[in-house]
Short mmCIF file of C-alpha atoms in Angstrom, two decimals:
data_model
loop_
_atom_site.label_atom_id
_atom_site.label_comp_id
_atom_site.label_asym_id
_atom_site.label_seq_id
_atom_site.Cartn_x
_atom_site.Cartn_y
_atom_site.Cartn_z
CA SER T 1 0.00 0.00 0.00
CA GLY T 2 3.02 2.28 0.12
CA ARG T 3 6.78 2.68 0.15
CA VAL T 4 9.32 2.05 2.88
CA LEU T 5 11.67 4.96 3.62
CA PHE T 6 15.03 3.62 4.83
CA GLU T 7 17.66 5.84 6.41
CA ASP T 8 20.95 4.69 4.91
CA HIS T 9 24.59 5.25 5.80
CA GLY T 10 27.10 5.62 2.99
CA GLY T 11 30.31 6.15 4.89
CA ALA T 12 30.09 9.78 6.00
CA ASP T 13 32.07 10.54 9.12
CA LEU T 14 29.60 10.31 11.98
CA GLY T 15 32.23 10.79 14.70
CA GLY T 16 32.99 7.08 14.97
CA PHE T 17 29.32 6.02 15.09
CA GLU T 18 28.57 3.18 12.65
CA PRO T 19 24.86 2.23 12.64
CA PHE T 20 25.34 -0.87 10.45
CA GLN T 21 28.77 -1.99 11.70
CA GLY T 22 30.38 -2.00 8.25
CA THR T 23 27.52 -3.66 6.33
CA ASN T 24 25.11 -2.17 3.78
CA PRO T 25 21.65 -3.61 4.52
CA SER T 26 19.73 -1.24 2.24
CA ALA T 27 20.96 -3.01 -0.90
CA LEU T 28 19.55 -6.31 0.40
CA LEU T 29 16.22 -5.07 1.75
CA PRO T 30 14.18 -5.44 -1.47
CA LEU T 31 15.43 -9.03 -1.76
CA LEU T 32 14.86 -9.98 1.87
CA ALA T 33 11.68 -7.95 2.40
CA PRO T 34 10.06 -7.36 -1.02
CA GLY T 35 8.36 -4.04 -1.43
CA GLN T 36 8.88 -0.58 -2.82
CA TYR T 37 11.61 1.45 -1.16
CA VAL T 38 12.72 5.05 -1.27
CA GLY T 39 15.91 6.36 0.27
CA GLY T 40 19.10 4.47 -0.63
CA PRO T 41 21.29 2.74 -1.47
CA TYR T 42 23.37 5.05 -3.67
CA LEU T 43 24.16 8.02 -1.44
CA LYS T 44 27.39 8.89 -3.25
CA THR T 45 25.95 9.06 -6.77
CA HIS T 46 25.61 12.68 -7.89
CA LEU T 47 22.82 12.47 -10.46
CA ALA T 48 19.57 14.42 -10.65
CA THR T 49 17.72 11.10 -10.43
CA ASN T 50 19.31 10.54 -7.03
CA PHE T 51 17.27 13.31 -5.38
CA THR T 52 15.29 10.85 -3.27
CA GLN T 53 18.21 9.94 -1.03
CA PHE T 54 17.95 9.61 2.72
CA GLY T 55 21.08 8.93 4.69
CA ASP T 56 24.28 10.31 6.16
CA LEU T 57 22.14 12.87 8.01
CA LYS T 58 20.50 14.20 4.81
CA PHE T 59 16.83 13.91 3.85
CA PHE T 60 16.28 14.63 0.15
CA GLY T 61 19.17 17.09 0.20
CA ARG T 62 18.22 18.71 3.52
CA PRO T 63 20.06 18.27 6.82
CA VAL T 64 18.00 16.05 9.13
CA GLN T 65 18.83 18.33 12.08
CA SER T 66 16.55 21.03 10.65
CA LEU T 67 13.79 18.76 9.28
CA ASN T 68 10.30 19.43 10.62
CA TRP T 69 7.16 17.31 10.54
CA GLU T 70 5.45 19.42 7.86
CA THR T 71 8.33 18.91 5.41
CA PHE T 72 8.53 15.20 6.21
CA ASP T 73 4.77 14.77 5.70
CA ARG T 74 4.91 16.65 2.38
CA TYR T 75 7.47 14.14 1.06
CA ALA T 76 5.60 11.20 2.59
CA ARG T 77 2.58 12.20 0.52
CA LEU T 78 4.66 12.86 -2.60
CA TYR T 79 6.27 9.39 -2.52
CA ASN T 80 3.45 7.50 -0.74
CA ILE T 81 5.64 6.56 2.22
CA ARG T 82 3.83 4.29 4.70
CA TRP T 83 6.74 2.92 6.75
CA ALA T 84 10.02 4.43 7.87
CA VAL T 85 13.22 3.02 9.32
CA PHE T 86 15.37 5.56 11.20
CA TRP T 87 18.66 5.30 13.06
CA SER T 88 19.89 8.89 13.47
CA GLY T 89 19.14 10.86 16.61
CA PRO T 90 17.42 13.77 14.80
CA MET T 91 15.04 11.46 12.92
CA VAL T 92 14.20 9.36 15.98
CA ARG T 93 13.53 12.56 17.94
CA LEU T 94 11.26 13.83 15.14
CA ALA T 95 9.28 10.58 15.35
CA GLU T 96 9.11 10.74 19.15
CA ARG T 97 7.74 14.30 18.99
CA HIS T 98 4.87 13.09 16.73
CA PRO T 99 3.81 9.66 18.09
CA ASP T 100 0.32 9.88 16.56
CA TYR T 101 1.89 10.10 13.10
CA PHE T 102 4.98 7.87 13.58
CA GLN T 103 3.61 4.71 15.18
CA ARG T 104 6.54 2.63 16.42
CA GLN T 105 6.35 -0.99 15.27
CA ALA T 106 9.75 -2.39 16.25
CA ARG T 107 13.33 -1.65 17.22
CA PHE T 108 16.40 -3.62 16.15
CA GLY T 109 19.61 -2.23 17.65
CA TYR T 110 19.86 1.35 16.33
CA LEU T 111 17.00 0.88 13.85
CA HIS T 112 13.55 2.20 14.76
CA VAL T 113 10.69 0.99 12.55
CA TYR T 114 7.56 3.13 12.22
CA GLU T 115 4.27 2.89 10.42
CA LEU T 116 3.03 6.31 9.32
CA ASN T 117 -0.51 7.21 10.23
CA ARG T 118 -1.55 8.49 6.81
CA ALA T 119 -3.82 7.17 4.09
CA SER T 120 -2.19 5.33 1.22
CA ASN T 121 -2.50 6.94 -2.20
CA TRP T 122 -0.36 6.17 -5.26
CA ALA T 123 -1.47 9.48 -6.76
CA ILE T 124 -0.12 12.90 -5.86
CA VAL T 125 -3.08 14.53 -7.60
CA GLY T 126 -6.31 12.55 -7.56
CA SER T 127 -6.29 9.04 -6.13
CA ALA T 128 -5.26 5.58 -7.33
CA GLN T 129 -4.05 2.18 -6.27
CA ALA T 130 -1.07 0.66 -8.04
CA LYS T 131 0.71 -2.65 -8.25
CA ALA T 132 4.31 -2.28 -9.40
CA GLN T 133 6.48 -4.99 -10.89
CA PRO T 134 9.70 -4.66 -12.86
CA ASP T 135 8.91 -2.51 -15.93
CA ARG T 136 5.16 -2.55 -15.23
CA ILE T 137 2.66 -0.55 -13.15
CA GLU T 138 -0.97 -1.68 -12.99
CA VAL T 139 -3.17 1.26 -11.95
CA THR T 140 -6.65 0.61 -10.56
CA GLY T 141 -9.26 2.80 -8.93
CA ALA T 142 -7.91 5.85 -10.76
CA GLN T 143 -9.88 8.96 -9.81
CA PRO T 144 -8.60 12.26 -11.24
CA ASP T 145 -9.12 15.59 -9.49
CA SER T 146 -11.98 17.90 -10.48
CA SER T 147 -10.00 19.15 -13.51
CA GLY T 148 -9.49 15.60 -14.82
CA LYS T 149 -5.81 15.36 -13.81
CA LEU T 150 -4.11 12.35 -12.24
CA VAL T 151 -0.45 12.50 -11.21
CA LEU T 152 1.03 9.23 -10.02
CA SER T 153 3.66 8.87 -7.32
CA TYR T 154 6.03 7.29 -9.85
CA HIS T 155 8.72 8.97 -11.87
CA TRP T 156 8.26 9.50 -15.60
CA ILE T 157 10.86 8.35 -18.14
CA SER T 158 10.63 8.63 -21.92
CA THR T 159 10.47 4.84 -22.47
CA LEU T 160 7.11 4.43 -20.69
CA ARG T 161 4.21 3.16 -22.82
CA SER T 162 0.50 2.88 -22.09
CA SER T 163 -2.95 2.88 -23.65
CA VAL T 164 -3.40 6.33 -22.04
CA VAL T 165 -1.36 9.40 -22.92
CA LEU T 166 1.38 9.92 -20.35
CA ARG T 167 3.19 13.16 -19.81
CA PRO T 168 5.88 14.35 -17.41
CA GLN T 169 5.06 16.74 -14.62
CA ILE T 170 7.49 18.27 -12.11
CA ARG T 171 6.24 18.27 -8.51
CA GLU T 172 7.73 19.98 -5.50
CA ASP T 173 11.52 20.27 -5.78
CA ASP T 174 12.18 16.80 -7.23
CA PRO T 175 14.10 17.41 -10.48
CA VAL T 176 12.71 14.22 -12.02
CA PRO T 177 9.14 14.50 -13.34
CA PHE T 178 6.26 12.31 -12.24
CA ILE T 179 3.74 10.50 -14.46
CA ALA T 180 0.68 12.63 -15.29
CA VAL T 181 -2.46 11.44 -17.08
CA ASP T 182 -5.43 13.55 -18.18
CA ASN T 183 -8.92 12.07 -17.85
CA PRO T 184 -7.71 8.52 -17.14
CA PRO T 185 -9.91 5.43 -17.18
CA GLU T 186 -10.34 3.65 -13.86
CA ARG T 187 -7.81 0.95 -14.86
CA PHE T 188 -4.75 1.08 -17.09
CA VAL T 189 -1.26 -0.36 -17.36
CA ILE T 190 2.05 1.44 -17.82
CA GLU T 191 5.03 -0.47 -19.16
CA ASN T 192 8.66 0.45 -19.62
CA GLN T 193 9.80 -0.61 -23.09
#
């Protein structure tokens, strides 16, 4: 029903603190716990498409020390984040200040696992459910806004194909556009070819 946001660590100097003790669990998570993730695992790649990074005390390019709930919630809605895994002090403190929103589910060593108290929606504009597989997104229950626009919480690339007309649309400060559809049917499929 949503994505998992995982706070990664890519080797930045944290004053001797090492949350993963020399391992890189974020690369294995989709294999060990299948789902859709946002956050890592490529913190040191300097590409525009790497905007959605979360680790080494940065949250989508912002220092976690100055992150507030309103900004976090805005991104949670943009990327349909439903669960979060934090290890840094500033992020854990943010969650502890908002326990009605960040509902703690588990703790494993330094890792705190939260379920976010927010409705799932795979659309940024309008509403939709989606099932994603490699190179394929099945959209169901698509309901555009009052102007007929639907913007999905998936990034647009030029190789996408569908029975509906897809177009790119920039949202917030993410430099990579999202998938927009005008007057969509209730069900359609998007494939990467």
